[in-house]
CSV table of C-alpha atoms in Angstrom, one decimal:
chain,number,residue,atom,x,y,z
N,206,MET,CA,33.6,-50.6,18.5
N,207,ALA,CA,37.2,-51.7,18.2
N,208,ASP,CA,39.6,-49.7,20.4
N,209,VAL,CA,42.5,-47.5,19.3
N,210,ALA,CA,45.1,-50.2,19.5
N,211,ASP,CA,43.1,-52.5,17.3
N,212,LEU,CA,42.4,-49.8,14.7
N,213,SER,CA,46.0,-48.7,14.6
N,214,HIS,CA,47.0,-52.3,14.0
N,215,LEU,CA,44.4,-52.7,11.3
N,216,LEU,CA,45.5,-49.5,9.6
N,217,ALA,CA,49.2,-50.6,9.7
N,218,ALA,CA,48.3,-54.0,8.2
N,219,THR,CA,46.1,-52.2,5.6
N,220,ALA,CA,49.1,-50.0,4.7
N,221,ALA,CA,51.1,-53.2,4.1
N,222,GLY,CA,48.4,-54.3,1.6
N,223,ASN,CA,46.6,-56.8,3.8
N,224,GLN,CA,43.1,-57.0,2.3
N,225,ARG,CA,41.7,-59.0,5.2
N,226,ALA,CA,42.8,-56.3,7.7
N,227,PHE,CA,41.3,-53.7,5.4
N,228,ARG,CA,38.0,-55.7,5.5
N,229,GLU,CA,38.1,-55.8,9.3
N,230,LEU,CA,38.9,-52.1,9.4
N,231,TYR,CA,35.9,-51.5,7.1
N,232,ASP,CA,33.6,-53.6,9.3
N,233,ALA,CA,34.7,-51.9,12.4
N,234,THR,CA,34.4,-48.3,11.2
N,235,ALA,CA,32.1,-48.1,8.1
N,236,SER,CA,28.9,-47.5,9.9
N,237,HIS,CA,30.4,-44.6,11.8
N,238,LEU,CA,31.7,-43.0,8.6
N,239,PHE,CA,28.4,-43.8,6.8
N,240,GLY,CA,26.4,-42.1,9.6
N,241,LEU,CA,28.5,-39.0,9.2
N,242,LEU,CA,28.2,-39.0,5.4
N,243,LEU,CA,24.5,-39.5,5.5
N,244,ARG,CA,24.0,-36.7,8.0
N,245,MET,CA,26.0,-34.3,5.8
N,246,LEU,CA,25.0,-35.4,2.4
N,247,LYS,CA,21.4,-36.3,3.1
N,248,ARG,CA,21.1,-38.7,0.2
N,249,ARG,CA,22.0,-42.3,0.4
N,250,ASP,CA,23.5,-42.6,-3.1
N,251,TRP,CA,25.8,-39.7,-2.4
N,252,ALA,CA,26.8,-41.1,1.0
N,253,GLU,CA,27.5,-44.5,-0.5
N,254,GLU,CA,29.6,-43.0,-3.2
N,255,ALA,CA,31.5,-40.9,-0.7
N,256,LEU,CA,32.0,-43.9,1.6
N,257,GLN,CA,33.6,-45.8,-1.3
N,258,ASP,CA,35.9,-42.9,-2.2
N,259,CYS,CA,36.8,-42.6,1.4
N,260,PHE,CA,37.8,-46.2,1.9
N,261,LEU,CA,39.6,-46.3,-1.5
N,262,LYS,CA,41.6,-43.4,-0.2
N,263,VAL,CA,42.3,-45.2,3.1
N,264,TRP,CA,43.4,-48.3,1.1
N,265,GLN,CA,45.8,-46.2,-1.0
N,266,LYS,CA,47.0,-43.9,1.7
N,267,ALA,CA,46.9,-45.9,4.9
N,268,GLU,CA,50.6,-45.5,5.2
N,269,THR,CA,50.2,-41.8,5.4
N,270,TYR,CA,48.3,-42.2,8.7
N,271,ALA,CA,50.5,-41.1,11.6
N,272,PRO,CA,49.5,-40.9,15.2
N,273,ASP,CA,49.9,-37.2,15.1
N,274,LYS,CA,46.9,-37.1,12.9
N,275,GLY,CA,44.8,-38.1,15.9
N,276,ALA,CA,43.3,-41.4,17.0
N,277,PRO,CA,42.6,-43.7,14.0
N,278,MET,CA,38.9,-43.1,14.2
N,279,THR,CA,39.4,-39.3,14.3
N,280,TRP,CA,41.6,-39.6,11.2
N,281,LEU,CA,39.0,-41.7,9.4
N,282,MET,CA,36.2,-39.4,10.3
N,283,THR,CA,38.3,-36.4,9.1
N,284,VAL,CA,38.9,-38.1,5.7
N,285,ALA,CA,35.2,-38.7,5.5
N,286,ARG,CA,34.2,-35.2,6.4
N,287,TYR,CA,36.6,-33.6,3.9
N,288,ARG,CA,35.2,-35.9,1.2
N,289,ALA,CA,31.6,-35.0,2.1
N,290,LEU,CA,32.5,-31.3,2.0
N,291,ASP,CA,34.0,-31.6,-1.4
N,292,LEU,CA,31.0,-33.5,-2.7
N,293,LEU,CA,28.6,-31.0,-1.2
N,294,ARG,CA,30.3,-28.2,-3.0
N,295,VAL,CA,30.0,-30.0,-6.3
N,296,LYS,CA,26.6,-31.6,-5.9
N,297,ARG,CA,24.7,-28.9,-4.0
N,298,PRO,CA,25.5,-26.0,-6.2
N,299,GLU,CA,24.7,-22.6,-4.9
N,300,VAL,CA,25.0,-19.0,-5.8
N,301,GLU,CA,28.7,-18.5,-6.5
N,302,MET,CA,30.4,-17.1,-3.5
N,303,PRO,CA,32.0,-13.7,-3.9
N,304,GLU,CA,35.7,-14.2,-3.6
N,305,GLU,CA,37.0,-13.4,-0.2
N,306,GLY,CA,39.5,-11.1,-1.9
N,307,GLU,CA,41.3,-8.7,0.3
N,308,GLU,CA,38.5,-8.4,2.8
N,309,GLN,CA,40.0,-8.3,6.2
N,310,PRO,CA,38.9,-11.5,8.0
N,311,LEU,CA,38.4,-11.6,11.7
N,312,THR,CA,41.4,-13.3,13.4
N,313,PHE,CA,42.3,-14.7,16.7
N,314,ALA,CA,43.2,-12.4,19.4
N,315,ASP,CA,46.4,-13.5,21.0
N,316,GLU,CA,48.6,-16.1,19.4
N,317,THR,CA,52.1,-16.6,20.6
N,318,GLN,CA,52.1,-20.4,21.0
N,319,SER,CA,52.3,-22.9,18.2
N,320,PRO,CA,50.2,-26.0,18.4
N,321,GLU,CA,53.3,-28.1,19.2
N,322,ASP,CA,53.7,-26.2,22.4
N,323,ARG,CA,50.3,-27.2,23.5
N,324,ALA,CA,49.2,-30.3,25.3
N,325,VAL,CA,49.4,-33.7,23.6
N,326,GLU,CA,46.4,-35.0,21.7
N,327,GLY,CA,43.3,-35.8,23.7
N,328,GLU,CA,43.5,-32.9,26.1
N,329,GLY,CA,41.0,-30.3,25.3
N,330,ILE,CA,38.5,-32.6,23.6
N,331,GLY,CA,36.7,-33.1,26.9
N,332,ARG,CA,36.5,-29.4,27.2
N,333,LEU,CA,35.0,-28.9,23.8
N,334,GLU,CA,31.5,-29.3,25.0
N,335,ASN,CA,31.9,-26.7,27.8
N,336,CYS,CA,33.5,-24.3,25.4
N,337,MET,CA,30.7,-24.7,22.9
N,338,GLU,CA,28.3,-23.9,25.7
N,339,GLY,CA,30.2,-20.7,26.3
N,340,LEU,CA,29.6,-19.3,22.8
N,341,GLN,CA,26.8,-17.0,22.0
N,342,GLN,CA,23.8,-18.8,20.7
N,343,GLU,CA,24.2,-17.6,17.1
N,344,GLN,CA,27.9,-18.4,17.1
N,345,ARG,CA,27.3,-21.9,18.4
N,346,GLN,CA,24.5,-22.5,16.0
N,347,SER,CA,26.6,-21.4,13.0
N,348,VAL,CA,29.6,-23.5,14.0
N,349,LEU,CA,27.5,-26.6,14.6
N,350,LEU,CA,25.5,-26.2,11.4
N,351,ALA,CA,28.7,-25.8,9.5
N,352,TYR,CA,30.3,-28.9,11.1
N,353,TYR,CA,27.3,-31.2,11.0
N,354,GLU,CA,25.5,-30.1,7.8
N,355,GLY,CA,28.5,-28.8,5.9
N,356,TYR,CA,26.8,-25.5,5.4
N,357,THR,CA,28.6,-22.7,3.6
N,358,HIS,CA,28.5,-19.1,4.8
N,359,GLN,CA,25.8,-18.5,2.1
N,360,GLU,CA,23.7,-21.4,3.2
N,361,LEU,CA,24.1,-20.4,6.9
N,362,ALA,CA,22.9,-16.9,6.0
N,363,GLU,CA,19.8,-18.3,4.3
N,364,ARG,CA,19.1,-20.8,7.1
N,365,LEU,CA,19.6,-18.3,9.8
N,366,GLN,CA,18.0,-15.4,7.9
N,367,ALA,CA,20.9,-13.1,8.5
N,368,PRO,CA,23.1,-11.0,6.3
N,369,LEU,CA,26.2,-12.8,4.9
N,370,GLY,CA,28.6,-10.6,6.7
N,371,THR,CA,26.9,-11.1,10.0
N,372,VAL,CA,27.0,-14.9,9.6
N,373,LYS,CA,30.7,-14.8,8.7
N,374,SER,CA,31.5,-12.9,11.8
N,375,TRP,CA,29.4,-15.4,13.9
N,376,VAL,CA,31.5,-18.3,12.5
N,377,ARG,CA,34.8,-16.5,13.0
N,378,ARG,CA,34.1,-15.1,16.4
N,379,GLY,CA,32.7,-18.5,17.4
N,380,LEU,CA,35.9,-20.2,16.3
N,381,ALA,CA,38.1,-17.6,17.9
N,382,ARG,CA,36.3,-17.8,21.2
N,383,LEU,CA,36.3,-21.6,21.0
N,384,ARG,CA,40.0,-21.5,20.7
N,385,GLU,CA,40.5,-19.1,23.5
N,386,CYS,CA,38.4,-21.3,25.7
N,387,LEU,CA,40.2,-24.5,24.7
N,388,GLU,CA,43.5,-22.9,25.5
N,389,GLN,CA,42.6,-21.9,29.0
F,181,MET,CA,45.9,-12.4,0.9
F,182,ASN,CA,49.0,-12.4,3.0
F,183,TYR,CA,49.4,-16.0,4.1
F,184,GLN,CA,52.2,-15.2,6.4
F,185,GLN,CA,50.2,-13.3,8.9
F,186,PRO,CA,49.8,-15.7,11.8
F,187,GLN,CA,46.3,-14.7,13.0
F,188,LEU,CA,45.0,-15.0,9.5
F,189,ARG,CA,46.7,-18.4,8.9
F,190,ARG,CA,45.0,-19.6,12.1
F,191,MET,CA,41.6,-18.5,11.0
F,192,LEU,CA,42.0,-19.9,7.6
F,193,ALA,CA,43.0,-23.3,9.1
F,194,ALA,CA,40.0,-23.2,11.4
F,195,GLU,CA,37.6,-22.4,8.6
F,196,TYR,CA,39.2,-25.0,6.3
F,197,VAL,CA,38.5,-27.7,8.9
F,198,LEU,CA,35.0,-26.4,9.6
F,199,GLY,CA,34.4,-26.4,5.9
F,200,THR,CA,33.4,-22.7,5.5
F,201,LEU,CA,36.5,-21.9,3.6
F,202,GLN,CA,35.4,-22.6,0.1
F,203,GLY,CA,36.0,-22.5,-3.6
F,204,ARG,CA,39.3,-21.1,-4.8
F,205,ALA,CA,40.3,-20.0,-1.3
F,206,ARG,CA,39.9,-23.6,-0.2
F,207,SER,CA,42.0,-25.1,-3.0
F,208,ARG,CA,44.6,-22.5,-2.5
F,209,PHE,CA,44.8,-23.3,1.2
F,210,ARG,CA,45.1,-27.0,0.5
F,211,ARG,CA,48.0,-26.4,-1.8
F,212,LEU,CA,49.6,-24.2,0.7
F,213,GLN,CA,49.4,-26.5,3.6
F,214,ALA,CA,50.9,-29.3,1.6
F,215,ARG,CA,54.2,-27.5,1.8
F,216,ASP,CA,53.8,-25.7,5.1
F,217,PRO,CA,54.2,-27.9,8.1
F,218,ALA,CA,53.2,-25.1,10.6
F,219,LEU,CA,49.9,-24.7,8.7
F,220,ARG,CA,49.4,-28.4,8.8
F,221,ALA,CA,49.9,-28.4,12.5
F,222,GLU,CA,47.3,-25.7,12.8
F,223,VAL,CA,44.9,-27.9,10.7
F,224,ARG,CA,45.6,-30.9,12.9
F,225,TYR,CA,44.8,-28.8,16.0
F,226,TRP,CA,41.3,-28.1,14.7
F,227,GLU,CA,40.7,-31.6,13.3
F,228,GLN,CA,41.4,-33.1,16.7
F,229,ARG,CA,39.5,-30.5,18.8
F,230,LEU,CA,36.4,-30.5,16.6
F,231,ALA,CA,36.5,-34.3,16.5
F,232,GLY,CA,34.9,-33.9,19.9
F,233,LEU,CA,31.7,-33.2,17.9
F,234,ASN,CA,31.8,-36.5,16.1
F,235,GLY,CA,29.7,-38.2,18.8
F,236,GLY,CA,26.8,-36.3,17.2
F,237,PHE,CA,26.9,-38.6,14.1
F,238,LYS,CA,24.8,-41.7,14.6
F,239,PRO,CA,26.3,-44.9,13.1
F,240,VAL,CA,24.3,-46.3,10.2
F,241,PRO,CA,25.4,-49.6,8.6
F,242,PRO,CA,26.0,-49.2,4.8
F,243,ARG,CA,24.5,-51.7,2.4
F,244,PRO,CA,26.7,-54.7,1.5
F,245,VAL,CA,26.9,-53.4,-2.1
F,246,VAL,CA,29.2,-50.7,-1.0
F,247,TRP,CA,31.8,-53.1,0.1
F,248,ALA,CA,31.3,-55.2,-3.0
F,249,ALA,CA,32.0,-52.2,-5.3
F,250,LEU,CA,34.9,-51.1,-3.2
F,251,ASP,CA,36.4,-54.6,-3.3
F,252,GLN,CA,36.1,-54.5,-7.1
F,253,ARG,CA,37.8,-51.1,-7.3
F,254,ILE,CA,40.7,-52.3,-5.2
F,255,ASN,CA,41.2,-55.4,-7.1
F,256,ALA,CA,40.8,-53.6,-10.4
F,257,ASN,CA,43.6,-51.3,-9.3
F,258,THR,CA,45.9,-54.1,-8.4
F,259,VAL,CA,45.7,-55.4,-11.9
F,260,VAL,CA,47.1,-52.3,-13.4
F,261,PRO,CA,50.8,-52.8,-12.7
F,262,LEU,CA,50.7,-56.0,-14.9
F,263,HIS,CA,50.7,-53.7,-17.9
F,264,ARG,CA,54.0,-52.3,-17.2
F,265,ALA,CA,56.1,-55.1,-15.9
F,266,PRO,CA,56.4,-57.8,-18.6
F,267,ARG,CA,57.2,-56.9,-22.1
F,268,GLY,CA,55.5,-59.9,-23.8
F,269,THR,CA,52.3,-59.2,-25.7
F,270,LEU,CA,50.7,-62.3,-24.2
F,271,TRP,CA,51.0,-60.8,-20.8
F,272,ARG,CA,49.9,-57.4,-21.9
F,273,ASN,CA,46.8,-58.9,-23.5
F,274,TRP,CA,46.0,-60.9,-20.4
F,275,ALA,CA,46.4,-57.8,-18.3
F,276,ALA,CA,44.2,-55.8,-20.6
F,277,VAL,CA,41.5,-58.5,-20.7
F,278,SER,CA,41.5,-58.9,-16.9
F,279,THR,CA,41.5,-55.1,-16.4
F,280,ALA,CA,38.6,-54.8,-18.8
F,281,ALA,CA,36.8,-57.6,-17.0
F,282,ALA,CA,37.3,-56.0,-13.7
F,283,LEU,CA,36.2,-52.6,-15.0
F,284,LEU,CA,33.1,-54.1,-16.5
F,285,LEU,CA,32.3,-55.7,-13.2
F,286,ALA,CA,33.0,-52.5,-11.4
F,287,LEU,CA,30.8,-50.6,-13.7
F,288,GLY,CA,28.0,-53.1,-13.2
F,289,LEU,CA,28.3,-52.7,-9.5
F,290,TRP,CA,28.5,-49.0,-9.8
F,291,GLN,CA,25.3,-48.9,-11.8
F,292,GLN,CA,23.7,-51.2,-9.3
F,293,MET,CA,24.7,-48.8,-6.5
F,294,HIS,CA,23.2,-45.8,-8.2
F,295,GLN,CA,19.8,-47.4,-8.5
F,296,PRO,CA,17.2,-46.3,-6.0
F,297,PRO,CA,16.9,-48.4,-2.8
F,298,GLN,CA,15.8,-51.9,-3.8
F,299,ILE,CA,13.5,-54.4,-2.2
F,300,VAL,CA,15.4,-57.5,-0.9
F,301,THR,CA,14.7,-59.8,-3.9
F,302,ARG,CA,16.5,-57.4,-6.2
F,303,THR,CA,19.8,-57.4,-4.3
F,304,GLU,CA,20.3,-61.1,-5.3
F,305,THR,CA,21.8,-59.9,-8.5
F,306,VAL,CA,24.9,-58.7,-6.7
F,307,ARG,CA,27.3,-61.3,-5.8
F,308,VAL,CA,28.9,-60.2,-2.6
F,309,GLU,CA,31.9,-62.5,-2.2
F,310,VAL,CA,32.7,-62.4,1.4
F,311,PRO,CA,35.1,-65.2,2.3
F,312,VAL,CA,33.7,-67.3,5.1
F,313,PRO,CA,36.6,-68.4,7.2
F,314,ALA,CA,36.4,-71.2,9.7
F,315,PRO,CA,35.2,-69.7,13.1
F,316,MET,CA,38.1,-68.6,15.2
F,317,PRO,CA,38.5,-70.2,18.6
F,318,TYR,CA,38.4,-68.4,21.8
F,319,VAL,CA,41.9,-68.1,23.1
F,320,ALA,CA,43.0,-67.3,26.6
F,321,VAL,CA,46.4,-67.4,28.4
F,322,LEU,CA,45.9,-68.3,32.0
F,323,GLN,CA,48.7,-67.3,34.3
F,324,PRO,CA,48.2,-67.8,38.0
F,325,ALA,CA,49.9,-65.4,40.4
F,326,LYS,CA,53.1,-66.5,42.0
F,327,SER,CA,53.7,-69.3,39.5
F,328,GLU,CA,55.8,-69.6,36.4
F,329,ALA,CA,53.4,-72.0,34.9
F,330,HIS,CA,50.6,-70.9,32.5
F,331,TRP,CA,48.1,-72.5,30.3
F,332,LYS,CA,47.0,-71.6,26.8
F,333,VAL,CA,43.4,-72.5,26.4
F,334,SER,CA,41.7,-72.6,23.0
F,335,ILE,CA,38.0,-73.2,22.8
F,336,TYR,CA,36.3,-74.2,19.6
F,337,PRO,CA,32.6,-73.9,20.2
F,338,ASP,CA,31.8,-75.0,16.6
F,339,LYS,CA,33.8,-78.3,17.1
F,340,GLY,CA,32.8,-78.7,20.7
F,341,LEU,CA,36.5,-78.9,21.6
F,342,ILE,CA,38.8,-77.4,24.2
F,343,LYS,CA,42.6,-77.6,23.7
F,344,VAL,CA,45.0,-76.9,26.5
F,345,ALA,CA,48.8,-76.4,26.3
F,346,THR,CA,50.6,-76.0,29.6
F,347,THR,CA,53.9,-74.3,29.9
F,348,GLY,CA,55.9,-75.3,33.0
F,349,ARG,CA,54.2,-77.2,35.8
F,350,TYR,CA,51.8,-75.9,38.3
F,351,ALA,CA,52.7,-77.1,41.8
F,352,ILE,CA,49.8,-78.9,43.4
F,353,ASP,CA,49.3,-82.3,45.1
F,354,GLU,CA,47.6,-84.0,42.2
F,355,GLN,CA,46.6,-86.9,44.5
F,356,ALA,CA,44.5,-84.5,46.6
F,357,LYS,CA,43.6,-81.6,44.5
F,358,SER,CA,42.5,-80.7,40.9
F,359,LEU,CA,42.5,-77.5,38.9
F,360,GLU,CA,39.1,-76.8,37.4
F,361,LEU,CA,38.5,-74.5,34.4
F,362,TRP,CA,35.3,-72.5,34.3
F,363,VAL,CA,33.6,-70.2,31.9
F,364,VAL,CA,31.9,-67.4,33.7
F,365,ALA,CA,28.6,-66.5,32.1
F,366,ALA,CA,25.8,-64.1,33.1
F,367,ASP,CA,24.1,-66.8,35.1
F,368,GLY,CA,27.3,-67.9,36.9
F,369,PRO,CA,30.3,-70.2,36.3
F,370,HIS,CA,30.0,-73.4,34.2
F,371,SER,CA,32.6,-76.1,34.4
F,372,LEU,CA,34.7,-76.8,31.3
F,373,GLY,CA,36.7,-79.6,32.8
F,374,LEU,CA,39.9,-80.2,34.7
F,375,LEU,CA,43.1,-78.5,33.7
F,376,PRO,CA,46.3,-80.6,33.7
F,377,ALA,CA,49.1,-79.5,36.0
F,378,SER,CA,51.5,-80.0,33.2
F,379,GLY,CA,51.5,-81.2,29.5
F,380,ASP,CA,49.0,-80.7,26.7
F,381,GLY,CA,45.7,-82.1,26.0
F,382,GLU,CA,42.2,-81.9,24.5
F,383,MET,CA,38.8,-82.4,26.0
F,384,PRO,CA,35.3,-82.2,24.6
F,385,MET,CA,33.2,-79.2,25.6
F,386,PRO,CA,30.5,-80.1,28.1
F,387,PRO,CA,27.3,-80.9,26.1
F,388,GLY,CA,24.7,-78.1,26.0
F,389,LEU,CA,27.2,-75.4,26.8
F,390,LYS,CA,27.0,-72.4,24.5
F,391,MET,CA,29.5,-69.6,24.2
F,392,ASP,CA,28.7,-66.4,22.6
F,393,GLY,CA,30.3,-63.0,22.5
F,394,ASP,CA,33.0,-62.2,25.1
F,395,ALA,CA,33.9,-64.8,27.6
F,396,THR,CA,35.7,-64.9,30.9
F,397,LEU,CA,37.6,-68.0,32.0
F,398,ALA,CA,38.5,-68.8,35.6
F,399,VAL,CA,40.5,-71.5,37.3
F,400,SER,CA,39.7,-72.7,40.8
F,401,LEU,CA,41.5,-75.2,43.1
F,402,GLU,CA,39.1,-78.1,43.9
F,403,PRO,CA,39.2,-81.4,45.6
F,404,HIS,CA,40.7,-84.3,43.5
F,405,GLY,CA,38.4,-85.0,40.6
F,406,GLY,CA,36.8,-81.6,40.5
F,407,SER,CA,34.1,-79.7,42.3
F,408,PRO,CA,31.5,-82.0,43.9
F,409,THR,CA,28.8,-79.4,43.6
F,410,GLY,CA,29.1,-78.3,40.0
F,411,LYS,CA,30.1,-74.8,41.1
F,412,PRO,CA,33.5,-73.6,42.3
F,413,THR,CA,34.1,-74.6,45.9
F,414,GLY,CA,37.8,-73.8,46.4
F,415,PRO,CA,39.9,-70.6,45.9
F,416,VAL,CA,39.8,-69.0,42.5
F,417,LEU,CA,43.4,-68.9,41.2
F,418,LEU,CA,42.8,-66.5,38.3
F,419,ALA,CA,40.2,-65.1,35.9
F,420,ALA,CA,41.0,-63.9,32.4
F,421,PRO,CA,39.1,-62.8,29.3
F,422,ALA,CA,39.0,-65.2,26.4
F,423,VAL,CA,39.4,-63.4,23.1
F,424,ARG,CA,37.9,-64.4,19.9
F,425,PRO,CA,39.5,-62.7,16.9
F,426,ALA,CA,36.8,-61.3,14.5
């Protein structure tokens, strides 16, 4: 796969309207994005539609990419994941979720730092795996299913055969613990 | 919900990135972060941390029809500004016609895309116009240590040609010594010929030599006329990767 410098260069050229650079960017990254989309959307036609939407957005918005949005590949994968999530909500209809309303969500324990205070990008990613290991099994499973399959709380509850409230707290406690661990 | 409460903001951002923040709450959060840099920073934090999970997605090449349709959509879009710029009806008509043509083509491709997976013969109906540029040469800049001189070497495997441009002069006794250029392959170095100590030139690639993928070039100091054995015998002055732009 092309390295970070190559992809940044291609993104910059794409932002300037260079179609050839855009084609190279597509060639270098489409299979990774498509793999993500297939995994989340399960159907090839949906994944192909999402891939198109995704690259159309990249073509139109390449100039909005900034290094603070992560490495180019991270940014592209993020664009693809959000697109997949949106499509899933439209195409995989489910029982309408009750509005979160004024329900008091679980929150993070101690937060005095802002993200800017923290280490530069890259640090922490290596720790993710360790931190995932540190979660309780249900928490880890909930977070991973949500990330990889795009499951909603409701779908998680069905899949894990647990009450909705329990599943929500697995997700939130999982995220909160993940963050505590990543900050250490 | 009170969007100013820091802990709540952080959890919303985390669930937004994970995807479990849904429906109206998700749309509301999206609007909110558009005008709230601190919230965006929170979102970036999770995007970058959770990206560590992206290794779990296995790459799968998409069908060529996806690029073809995308290409159409892009070029259909670039036609649009033509409507607005010139005032003449002729231009307007042309723009309208070309837009319509592009849209029709895009629609065709779109329908094509939404058909179930096809056997190979069916895909012939899609014209995937991929420009086929001339193959790019391998290019390497060879700079020996402790010398101002360097060589730019371009290798055209398709033409069987090697071009060399020397900057400066490499100091050797040309009566007694020669500089030999090698390509280092998995099975060892193969001679590409002698490098000039100064000036530019071209030479044919040795017959039967194939180059594929990444290549490493090396230069060794040899007796006048080149290595007598076909393999480097003298000191290796440098080795450098030869890059072939995609």
